């Protein structure tokens, strides 16, 4: 299983690595362009003197809030060679409206640039302009671009996304291709998302399943927002909406991931680690330059939070923590080694692989929990059975009835008192046997009735002394009763015996001391008798692992101390 | 006079048992003694005469089960088990007790048990499957052995020796009469002092002077009582 998952991760990471290797040798790029602010039809002219224009790399062109002209030169032979065996396209993806001229002739437009927002008609983000071969000159060629961006609604660091020449094709074909594996993986993620959300909605409020379902959905939603660009040639002002959606979904996915890992592996610290990651990523969103850095940092920060939780979990031997930690670590390593390629190409596949790992560990954990719950339910039935059986087992009931016959014949009033005590005890037992927790007052009443029955049976005085507050304390049923019964089994009480119950409360921590008198010649009882086994099973049923029990003799008493934290 | 020993950890139950037993015995009633634990009961039980009746609870302060029958084995008295747990009745009979009374009990049921004890074992009671005895080495507890392992029983002064196929011997305070009643058709009393298991009888031999002896597969030759020759022949189908 584990090897299989590793194979999935590696396969998922391969396409990204392969894509990173593929060169774009057929692209003709421009090292430098000349830029001027303003608008003059003369700027398109092949012989226009642009010697005093600012020079910059194409990526730094910034038409935001203004109209500018850009001129880019290319050698005639190079251009002619490129256009010789294929139609050539000028790929200009930009958050702007633009018109493109080659050697003074307009070869295309996308939207209508303008000096003011009112003058501009927005164009599509991705566009390609056919380069007619007959416009190519043998010497210098100049592409002139009239470009403005007034409608983005925000300011971005990189408004120009592509500025190159290549074989003519759809401007989003390559992008679409790169999404295909991720979209295919998206199907599997969606299935898992439905499964875990459905699981959460159906019967059990398992919060980690909810977090996993939300994580899967957020990743799919982020992928949908991301690939929107490839499916729909939207106008550039819509771009901000897409960016915000991606950022938002990445944030939701990050929080869900951190919460999931926290709930699974460090339940007590989930809120703190997630809150810390939210705060840090909040700073990152505001401070990081550029949208890609913001997105990358969000992913990194939450992934680190998830990794830390999984590592702590692995140290505490939580199931699935080690495998999850490896998944998170590989993901982080890939993201740190090649951040931009990772974000562009590998992110969704890696996420899909990671989510599949988390699905697998989650399903395993849930089935473990299911089994544990079924066993606990079975145990509850078993304990109830044991409790009721103890009261109708012949040694108790038949001896009691025999004594009762004797009292009825010798002292009818005492006989009636005994019937009263016995019926109270049996009724209380029946009422409480179904519960995991009962009030301590009921438990003490049960003990008192039992002692009354035992007193009449032995014609002796057995009493119960209570020290400390009892109201509002909840305890598992018949726990103190079992201790008293144990004492009767192991001691030959003849005339009288006083039992003591002492409660100590400190916040939610409850401590109960039960003290039974012993005789010098009393038979030593082990820590592992059936009675103590019953008490331990009841404590485990009610409090999980949050309890302790110590039972040991002192010179005159057998003392049992039970501690637990009220849930 | 018939003495009583009541081994019971519940004082009121003990009191009730004694009262019912005395009423049943009427003028035959002798001394009564009470014990609440094995430690108290054992010395008292050993001193009882064979005519006494011992009432034994099979659960004393958490000590439970047939370990308590040691008290019975160590006593020549006839034992009536009184127990809250009726599911053990058949087992109790297979260990050779005279009667088994379930709690809570009636006066009539105790009277019936006393009658059985005085009359000897009820022939309709389930068969005995084990014989109990103390090994000859002192200080060791009581051993119950399946009847198939018993070769023969030999009467001694005030005890009976149980000879086992392993060669070991166990001692019991029960009387030959009582033991003869407990054992079924597999066993035959061939002499005042000998009861043998048919599985171990190998040869019936006439001696000089119209005396007879039974040779066992162990090689031992046991004398046959003159009055018991006919019974023995019938038993051996000869």
mmCIF file of N, CA, C and O in Angstrom, chain A residues 27-36 40-48 50 53-54 56 58 61 68-83 87-92 98-109 127-137 139-147 162-168:
data_model
loop_
_atom_site.group_PDB
_atom_site.id
_atom_site.type_symbol
_atom_site.label_atom_id
_atom_site.label_comp_id
_atom_site.label_asym_id
_atom_site.label_seq_id
_atom_site.Cartn_x
_atom_site.Cartn_y
_atom_site.Cartn_z
ATOM 1 N N UNK A 27 10.326 29.384 -30.124
ATOM 2 C CA UNK A 27 9.852 30.728 -29.788
ATOM 3 C C UNK A 27 10.884 31.767 -30.224
ATOM 4 O O UNK A 27 12.080 31.550 -30.072
ATOM 5 N N UNK A 28 10.422 32.868 -30.771
ATOM 6 C CA UNK A 28 11.336 33.990 -31.010
ATOM 7 C C UNK A 28 10.985 35.061 -29.986
ATOM 8 O O UNK A 28 9.848 35.549 -29.938
ATOM 9 N N UNK A 29 11.943 35.324 -29.103
ATOM 10 C CA UNK A 29 11.680 36.273 -28.025
ATOM 11 C C UNK A 29 12.370 37.598 -28.326
ATOM 12 O O UNK A 29 13.292 37.676 -29.137
ATOM 13 N N UNK A 30 11.931 38.629 -27.671
ATOM 14 C CA UNK A 30 12.536 39.959 -27.819
ATOM 15 C C UNK A 30 13.303 40.279 -26.550
ATOM 16 O O UNK A 30 12.746 40.210 -25.457
ATOM 17 N N UNK A 31 14.564 40.553 -26.705
ATOM 18 C CA UNK A 31 15.404 40.873 -25.550
ATOM 19 C C UNK A 31 14.985 42.210 -24.950
ATOM 20 O O UNK A 31 14.923 42.387 -23.739
ATOM 21 N N UNK A 32 14.688 43.132 -25.846
ATOM 22 C CA UNK A 32 14.512 44.511 -25.393
ATOM 23 C C UNK A 32 13.462 45.171 -26.285
ATOM 24 O O UNK A 32 13.400 44.899 -27.489
ATOM 25 N N UNK A 33 12.658 45.995 -25.686
ATOM 26 C CA UNK A 33 11.694 46.788 -26.467
ATOM 27 C C UNK A 33 11.831 48.250 -26.065
ATOM 28 O O UNK A 33 12.459 48.587 -25.048
ATOM 29 N N UNK A 34 11.266 49.116 -26.923
ATOM 30 C CA UNK A 34 11.311 50.553 -26.615
ATOM 31 C C UNK A 34 9.895 51.011 -26.314
ATOM 32 O O UNK A 34 8.945 50.621 -26.988
ATOM 33 N N UNK A 35 9.767 51.832 -25.284
ATOM 34 C CA UNK A 35 8.446 52.186 -24.764
ATOM 35 C C UNK A 35 8.338 53.697 -24.615
ATOM 36 O O UNK A 35 9.288 54.359 -24.173
ATOM 37 N N UNK A 36 7.178 54.249 -24.957
ATOM 38 C CA UNK A 36 6.928 55.665 -24.684
ATOM 39 C C UNK A 36 5.476 55.824 -24.249
ATOM 40 O O UNK A 36 4.587 55.102 -24.710
ATOM 41 N N UNK A 40 0.371 58.452 -30.574
ATOM 42 C CA UNK A 40 0.554 59.175 -31.841
ATOM 43 C C UNK A 40 0.600 58.128 -32.934
ATOM 44 O O UNK A 40 1.412 57.198 -32.877
ATOM 45 N N UNK A 41 -0.281 58.225 -33.976
ATOM 46 C CA UNK A 41 -0.303 57.229 -35.055
ATOM 47 C C UNK A 41 1.064 57.066 -35.709
ATOM 48 O O UNK A 41 1.389 55.990 -36.218
ATOM 49 N N UNK A 42 1.882 58.117 -35.637
ATOM 50 C CA UNK A 42 3.215 58.070 -36.235
ATOM 51 C C UNK A 42 4.104 57.001 -35.579
ATOM 52 O O UNK A 42 5.039 56.512 -36.191
ATOM 53 N N UNK A 43 3.784 56.661 -34.351
ATOM 54 C CA UNK A 43 4.616 55.703 -33.621
ATOM 55 C C UNK A 43 4.649 54.342 -34.308
ATOM 56 O O UNK A 43 5.530 53.521 -34.057
ATOM 57 N N UNK A 44 3.633 54.080 -35.163
ATOM 58 C CA UNK A 44 3.574 52.791 -35.849
ATOM 59 C C UNK A 44 4.523 52.747 -37.039
ATOM 60 O O UNK A 44 4.872 51.663 -37.538
ATOM 61 N N UNK A 45 4.923 53.910 -37.500
ATOM 62 C CA UNK A 45 5.682 54.005 -38.742
ATOM 63 C C UNK A 45 7.022 53.289 -38.633
ATOM 64 O O UNK A 45 7.702 53.384 -37.612
ATOM 65 N N UNK A 46 7.419 52.521 -39.678
ATOM 66 C CA UNK A 46 8.647 51.753 -39.604
ATOM 67 C C UNK A 46 9.873 52.625 -39.383
ATOM 68 O O UNK A 46 10.806 52.235 -38.677
ATOM 69 N N UNK A 47 9.858 53.853 -39.915
ATOM 70 C CA UNK A 47 11.072 54.646 -39.846
ATOM 71 C C UNK A 47 11.061 55.669 -38.723
ATOM 72 O O UNK A 47 11.935 56.535 -38.663
ATOM 73 N N UNK A 48 10.037 55.561 -37.864
ATOM 74 C CA UNK A 48 9.945 56.543 -36.776
ATOM 75 C C UNK A 48 11.190 56.465 -35.892
ATOM 76 O O UNK A 48 11.682 55.379 -35.575
ATOM 77 N N UNK A 50 12.782 56.326 -32.651
ATOM 78 C CA UNK A 50 12.433 56.057 -31.246
ATOM 79 C C UNK A 50 13.685 55.968 -30.388
ATOM 80 O O UNK A 50 13.679 55.323 -29.331
ATOM 81 N N UNK A 53 13.323 56.698 -26.756
ATOM 82 C CA UNK A 53 12.323 55.984 -25.944
ATOM 83 C C UNK A 53 13.015 55.152 -24.847
ATOM 84 O O UNK A 53 14.164 54.753 -24.991
ATOM 85 N N UNK A 54 12.298 54.898 -23.817
ATOM 86 C CA UNK A 54 12.851 54.058 -22.728
ATOM 87 C C UNK A 54 13.025 52.626 -23.230
ATOM 88 O O UNK A 54 12.207 52.142 -24.022
ATOM 89 N N UNK A 56 13.444 48.553 -22.306
ATOM 90 C CA UNK A 56 13.143 47.630 -21.213
ATOM 91 C C UNK A 56 12.877 46.220 -21.763
ATOM 92 O O UNK A 56 12.708 46.052 -22.975
ATOM 93 N N UNK A 58 10.441 42.968 -22.338
ATOM 94 C CA UNK A 58 8.997 42.935 -22.605
ATOM 95 C C UNK A 58 8.175 42.687 -21.335
ATOM 96 O O UNK A 58 7.090 43.238 -21.193
ATOM 97 N N UNK A 61 6.912 45.791 -19.476
ATOM 98 C CA UNK A 61 5.989 46.765 -20.085
ATOM 99 C C UNK A 61 4.803 46.951 -19.144
ATOM 100 O O UNK A 61 4.228 45.967 -18.659
ATOM 101 N N UNK A 68 0.285 53.559 -23.906
ATOM 102 C CA UNK A 68 1.701 53.631 -24.272
ATOM 103 C C UNK A 68 1.873 52.983 -25.643
ATOM 104 O O UNK A 68 0.970 52.298 -26.147
ATOM 105 N N UNK A 69 2.995 53.237 -26.198
ATOM 106 C CA UNK A 69 3.389 52.543 -27.423
ATOM 107 C C UNK A 69 4.654 51.758 -27.124
ATOM 108 O O UNK A 69 5.520 52.206 -26.380
ATOM 109 N N UNK A 70 4.751 50.578 -27.786
ATOM 110 C CA UNK A 70 5.926 49.717 -27.609
ATOM 111 C C UNK A 70 6.451 49.400 -29.002
ATOM 112 O O UNK A 70 5.652 49.118 -29.926
ATOM 113 N N UNK A 71 7.717 49.512 -29.188
ATOM 114 C CA UNK A 71 8.306 49.124 -30.488
ATOM 115 C C UNK A 71 9.359 48.047 -30.252
ATOM 116 O O UNK A 71 10.211 48.163 -29.366
ATOM 117 N N UNK A 72 9.249 46.949 -31.066
ATOM 118 C CA UNK A 72 10.170 45.820 -30.902
ATOM 119 C C UNK A 72 10.752 45.474 -32.266
ATOM 120 O O UNK A 72 10.001 45.285 -33.239
ATOM 121 N N UNK A 73 12.069 45.438 -32.340
ATOM 122 C CA UNK A 73 12.741 45.202 -33.625
ATOM 123 C C UNK A 73 13.137 43.745 -33.771
ATOM 124 O O UNK A 73 13.472 43.079 -32.792
ATOM 125 N N UNK A 74 13.096 43.271 -35.039
ATOM 126 C CA UNK A 74 13.601 41.924 -35.313
ATOM 127 C C UNK A 74 14.199 41.868 -36.707
ATOM 128 O O UNK A 74 13.677 42.486 -37.651
ATOM 129 N N UNK A 75 15.255 41.090 -36.768
ATOM 130 C CA UNK A 75 16.008 40.975 -38.018
ATOM 131 C C UNK A 75 15.163 40.303 -39.109
ATOM 132 O O UNK A 75 14.440 39.321 -38.831
ATOM 133 N N UNK A 76 15.234 40.780 -40.312
ATOM 134 C CA UNK A 76 14.412 40.283 -41.417
ATOM 135 C C UNK A 76 14.679 38.831 -41.759
ATOM 136 O O UNK A 76 13.740 38.055 -41.945
ATOM 137 N N UNK A 77 15.941 38.438 -41.787
ATOM 138 C CA UNK A 77 16.266 37.059 -42.150
ATOM 139 C C UNK A 77 15.679 36.066 -41.143
ATOM 140 O O UNK A 77 15.103 35.045 -41.513
ATOM 141 N N UNK A 78 15.787 36.423 -39.894
ATOM 142 C CA UNK A 78 15.322 35.537 -38.824
ATOM 143 C C UNK A 78 13.792 35.381 -38.907
ATOM 144 O O UNK A 78 13.253 34.278 -38.789
ATOM 145 N N UNK A 79 13.163 36.499 -39.148
ATOM 146 C CA UNK A 79 11.709 36.505 -39.217
ATOM 147 C C UNK A 79 11.245 35.733 -40.450
ATOM 148 O O UNK A 79 10.308 34.908 -40.355
ATOM 149 N N UNK A 80 11.899 35.939 -41.549
ATOM 150 C CA UNK A 80 11.524 35.278 -42.799
ATOM 151 C C UNK A 80 11.743 33.776 -42.672
ATOM 152 O O UNK A 80 10.894 32.976 -43.091
ATOM 153 N N UNK A 81 12.842 33.390 -42.014
ATOM 154 C CA UNK A 81 13.125 31.962 -41.825
ATOM 155 C C UNK A 81 12.044 31.309 -40.980
ATOM 156 O O UNK A 81 11.573 30.208 -41.289
ATOM 157 N N UNK A 82 11.630 32.004 -39.936
ATOM 158 C CA UNK A 82 10.595 31.458 -39.045
ATOM 159 C C UNK A 82 9.269 31.330 -39.772
ATOM 160 O O UNK A 82 8.509 30.380 -39.524
ATOM 161 N N UNK A 83 8.966 32.267 -40.648
ATOM 162 C CA UNK A 83 7.671 32.272 -41.328
ATOM 163 C C UNK A 83 7.686 31.407 -42.582
ATOM 164 O O UNK A 83 6.660 31.265 -43.243
ATOM 165 N N UNK A 87 2.744 29.230 -40.794
ATOM 166 C CA UNK A 87 2.199 30.567 -40.518
ATOM 167 C C UNK A 87 2.716 31.026 -39.152
ATOM 168 O O UNK A 87 2.792 30.238 -38.214
ATOM 169 N N UNK A 88 3.081 32.279 -39.075
ATOM 170 C CA UNK A 88 3.690 32.792 -37.846
ATOM 171 C C UNK A 88 2.677 33.637 -37.075
ATOM 172 O O UNK A 88 1.842 34.320 -37.683
ATOM 173 N N UNK A 89 2.735 33.540 -35.756
ATOM 174 C CA UNK A 89 1.831 34.353 -34.941
ATOM 175 C C UNK A 89 2.619 35.168 -33.930
ATOM 176 O O UNK A 89 3.681 34.735 -33.461
ATOM 177 N N UNK A 90 2.108 36.361 -33.647
ATOM 178 C CA UNK A 90 2.692 37.187 -32.584
ATOM 179 C C UNK A 90 1.807 36.992 -31.357
ATOM 180 O O UNK A 90 0.626 37.353 -31.345
ATOM 181 N N UNK A 91 2.388 36.344 -30.352
ATOM 182 C CA UNK A 91 1.620 36.015 -29.145
ATOM 183 C C UNK A 91 1.769 37.137 -28.141
ATOM 184 O O UNK A 91 2.864 37.372 -27.639
ATOM 185 N N UNK A 92 0.693 37.815 -27.910
ATOM 186 C CA UNK A 92 0.731 38.933 -26.953
ATOM 187 C C UNK A 92 -0.447 38.760 -25.985
ATOM 188 O O UNK A 92 -1.570 39.151 -26.275
ATOM 189 N N UNK A 98 -5.051 46.171 -26.953
ATOM 190 C CA UNK A 98 -3.892 46.496 -27.777
ATOM 191 C C UNK A 98 -4.193 46.387 -29.271
ATOM 192 O O UNK A 98 -5.063 45.612 -29.697
ATOM 193 N N UNK A 99 -3.411 47.167 -30.030
ATOM 194 C CA UNK A 99 -3.389 47.067 -31.485
ATOM 195 C C UNK A 99 -1.949 46.772 -31.857
ATOM 196 O O UNK A 99 -1.024 47.301 -31.245
ATOM 197 N N UNK A 100 -1.770 45.862 -32.865
ATOM 198 C CA UNK A 100 -0.410 45.462 -33.222
ATOM 199 C C UNK A 100 -0.158 45.836 -34.686
ATOM 200 O O UNK A 100 -1.006 45.572 -35.567
ATOM 201 N N UNK A 101 0.941 46.513 -34.906
ATOM 202 C CA UNK A 101 1.353 46.934 -36.262
ATOM 203 C C UNK A 101 2.667 46.258 -36.613
ATOM 204 O O UNK A 101 3.530 46.075 -35.751
ATOM 205 N N UNK A 102 2.794 45.818 -37.878
ATOM 206 C CA UNK A 102 4.092 45.337 -38.355
ATOM 207 C C UNK A 102 4.515 46.241 -39.498
ATOM 208 O O UNK A 102 3.799 46.355 -40.508
ATOM 209 N N UNK A 103 5.619 46.885 -39.291
ATOM 210 C CA UNK A 103 6.163 47.800 -40.305
ATOM 211 C C UNK A 103 5.110 48.817 -40.761
ATOM 212 O O UNK A 103 4.941 49.070 -41.959
ATOM 213 N N UNK A 104 4.369 49.337 -39.816
ATOM 214 C CA UNK A 104 3.422 50.399 -40.100
ATOM 215 C C UNK A 104 2.035 49.918 -40.473
ATOM 216 O O UNK A 104 1.096 50.719 -40.529
ATOM 217 N N UNK A 105 1.871 48.595 -40.690
ATOM 218 C CA UNK A 105 0.555 48.084 -41.084
ATOM 219 C C UNK A 105 -0.060 47.352 -39.900
ATOM 220 O O UNK A 105 0.589 46.510 -39.267
ATOM 221 N N UNK A 106 -1.346 47.706 -39.598
ATOM 222 C CA UNK A 106 -1.979 47.044 -38.453
ATOM 223 C C UNK A 106 -2.246 45.577 -38.802
ATOM 224 O O UNK A 106 -2.875 45.294 -39.825
ATOM 225 N N UNK A 107 -1.716 44.625 -37.980
ATOM 226 C CA UNK A 107 -1.964 43.209 -38.263
ATOM 227 C C UNK A 107 -3.040 42.635 -37.339
ATOM 228 O O UNK A 107 -3.465 41.500 -37.494
ATOM 229 N N UNK A 108 -3.491 43.443 -36.388
ATOM 230 C CA UNK A 108 -4.579 42.954 -35.555
ATOM 231 C C UNK A 108 -4.840 43.860 -34.361
ATOM 232 O O UNK A 108 -4.028 44.719 -34.037
ATOM 233 N N UNK A 109 -6.012 43.641 -33.784
ATOM 234 C CA UNK A 109 -6.347 44.420 -32.593
ATOM 235 C C UNK A 109 -7.107 43.513 -31.640
ATOM 236 O O UNK A 109 -7.733 42.541 -32.050
ATOM 237 N N UNK A 127 -4.206 36.492 -26.583
ATOM 238 C CA UNK A 127 -4.485 36.761 -27.997
ATOM 239 C C UNK A 127 -3.255 36.434 -28.828
ATOM 240 O O UNK A 127 -2.120 36.470 -28.349
ATOM 241 N N UNK A 128 -3.491 36.069 -30.104
ATOM 242 C CA UNK A 128 -2.397 35.845 -31.046
ATOM 243 C C UNK A 128 -2.714 36.648 -32.327
ATOM 244 O O UNK A 128 -3.879 36.776 -32.705
ATOM 245 N N UNK A 129 -1.687 37.240 -32.888
ATOM 246 C CA UNK A 129 -1.894 38.069 -34.087
ATOM 247 C C UNK A 129 -1.122 37.450 -35.249
ATOM 248 O O UNK A 129 0.095 37.201 -35.125
ATOM 249 N N UNK A 130 -1.831 37.148 -36.319
ATOM 250 C CA UNK A 130 -1.188 36.521 -37.472
ATOM 251 C C UNK A 130 -0.188 37.501 -38.090
ATOM 252 O O UNK A 130 -0.470 38.686 -38.285
ATOM 253 N N UNK A 131 0.997 36.971 -38.407
ATOM 254 C CA UNK A 131 2.043 37.799 -39.007
ATOM 255 C C UNK A 131 2.076 37.485 -40.515
ATOM 256 O O UNK A 131 2.581 36.419 -40.913
ATOM 257 N N UNK A 132 1.505 38.373 -41.355
ATOM 258 C CA UNK A 132 1.473 38.088 -42.804
ATOM 259 C C UNK A 132 2.904 38.081 -43.350
ATOM 260 O O UNK A 132 3.683 39.016 -43.120
ATOM 261 N N UNK A 133 3.218 37.071 -44.111
ATOM 262 C CA UNK A 133 4.575 36.915 -44.639
ATOM 263 C C UNK A 133 4.943 38.052 -45.594
ATOM 264 O O UNK A 133 6.112 38.478 -45.661
ATOM 265 N N UNK A 134 3.925 38.585 -46.277
ATOM 266 C CA UNK A 134 4.250 39.613 -47.279
ATOM 267 C C UNK A 134 4.597 40.963 -46.650
ATOM 268 O O UNK A 134 5.006 41.881 -47.343
ATOM 269 N N UNK A 135 4.412 41.079 -45.334
ATOM 270 C CA UNK A 135 4.779 42.359 -44.696
ATOM 271 C C UNK A 135 6.235 42.336 -44.219
ATOM 272 O O UNK A 135 6.771 43.347 -43.768
ATOM 273 N N UNK A 136 6.828 41.162 -44.249
ATOM 274 C CA UNK A 136 8.187 41.039 -43.720
ATOM 275 C C UNK A 136 9.183 41.669 -44.672
ATOM 276 O O UNK A 136 9.154 41.412 -45.884
ATOM 277 N N UNK A 137 9.993 42.508 -44.091
ATOM 278 C CA UNK A 137 11.023 43.177 -44.908
ATOM 279 C C UNK A 137 12.354 42.434 -44.766
ATOM 280 O O UNK A 137 12.611 41.805 -43.738
ATOM 281 N N UNK A 139 15.341 43.684 -44.334
ATOM 282 C CA UNK A 139 16.232 44.266 -43.318
ATOM 283 C C UNK A 139 15.539 44.290 -41.959
ATOM 284 O O UNK A 139 15.039 43.273 -41.506
ATOM 285 N N UNK A 140 15.477 45.435 -41.339
ATOM 286 C CA UNK A 140 14.876 45.522 -40.001
ATOM 287 C C UNK A 140 13.361 45.547 -40.094
ATOM 288 O O UNK A 140 12.791 46.171 -40.992
ATOM 289 N N UNK A 141 12.739 44.847 -39.177
ATOM 290 C CA UNK A 141 11.272 44.844 -39.046
ATOM 291 C C UNK A 141 10.931 45.388 -37.663
ATOM 292 O O UNK A 141 11.645 45.135 -36.696
ATOM 293 N N UNK A 142 9.836 46.099 -37.624
ATOM 294 C CA UNK A 142 9.442 46.632 -36.312
ATOM 295 C C UNK A 142 7.976 46.317 -36.024
ATOM 296 O O UNK A 142 7.094 46.558 -36.844
ATOM 297 N N UNK A 143 7.768 45.671 -34.860
ATOM 298 C CA UNK A 143 6.415 45.486 -34.344
ATOM 299 C C UNK A 143 6.121 46.686 -33.445
ATOM 300 O O UNK A 143 6.912 46.970 -32.544
ATOM 301 N N UNK A 144 5.036 47.376 -33.746
ATOM 302 C CA UNK A 144 4.638 48.489 -32.878
ATOM 303 C C UNK A 144 3.309 48.126 -32.231
ATOM 304 O O UNK A 144 2.406 47.619 -32.900
ATOM 305 N N UNK A 145 3.231 48.346 -30.947
ATOM 306 C CA UNK A 145 2.009 47.969 -30.226
ATOM 307 C C UNK A 145 1.466 49.191 -29.510
ATOM 308 O O UNK A 145 2.170 49.849 -28.733
ATOM 309 N N UNK A 146 0.207 49.477 -29.794
ATOM 310 C CA UNK A 146 -0.489 50.559 -29.078
ATOM 311 C C UNK A 146 -1.289 49.849 -27.982
ATOM 312 O O UNK A 146 -2.096 48.951 -28.266
ATOM 313 N N UNK A 147 -1.018 50.213 -26.759
ATOM 314 C CA UNK A 147 -1.575 49.380 -25.668
ATOM 315 C C UNK A 147 -1.963 50.231 -24.463
ATOM 316 O O UNK A 147 -1.243 51.157 -24.077
ATOM 317 N N UNK A 162 2.661 37.217 -22.191
ATOM 318 C CA UNK A 162 3.501 36.652 -23.243
ATOM 319 C C UNK A 162 3.751 37.722 -24.307
ATOM 320 O O UNK A 162 2.908 38.598 -24.561
ATOM 321 N N UNK A 163 4.929 37.659 -24.884
ATOM 322 C CA UNK A 163 5.351 38.650 -25.867
ATOM 323 C C UNK A 163 6.402 37.956 -26.729
ATOM 324 O O UNK A 163 7.591 38.024 -26.498
ATOM 325 N N UNK A 164 5.924 37.119 -27.676
ATOM 326 C CA UNK A 164 6.883 36.380 -28.491
ATOM 327 C C UNK A 164 6.251 35.982 -29.815
ATOM 328 O O UNK A 164 5.028 36.068 -29.996
ATOM 329 N N UNK A 165 7.101 35.500 -30.696
ATOM 330 C CA UNK A 165 6.649 34.990 -31.982
ATOM 331 C C UNK A 165 6.778 33.480 -31.968
ATOM 332 O O UNK A 165 7.723 32.928 -31.397
ATOM 333 N N UNK A 166 5.805 32.799 -32.605
ATOM 334 C CA UNK A 166 5.871 31.334 -32.683
ATOM 335 C C UNK A 166 4.886 30.903 -33.754
ATOM 336 O O UNK A 166 4.109 31.727 -34.264
ATOM 337 N N UNK A 167 4.927 29.608 -34.096
ATOM 338 C CA UNK A 167 3.983 29.072 -35.084
ATOM 339 C C UNK A 167 2.564 29.413 -34.649
ATOM 340 O O UNK A 167 2.223 29.272 -33.465
ATOM 341 N N UNK A 168 1.753 29.837 -35.611
ATOM 342 C CA UNK A 168 0.411 30.308 -35.275
ATOM 343 C C UNK A 168 -0.428 29.161 -34.708
ATOM 344 O O UNK A 168 -0.488 28.079 -35.270
#
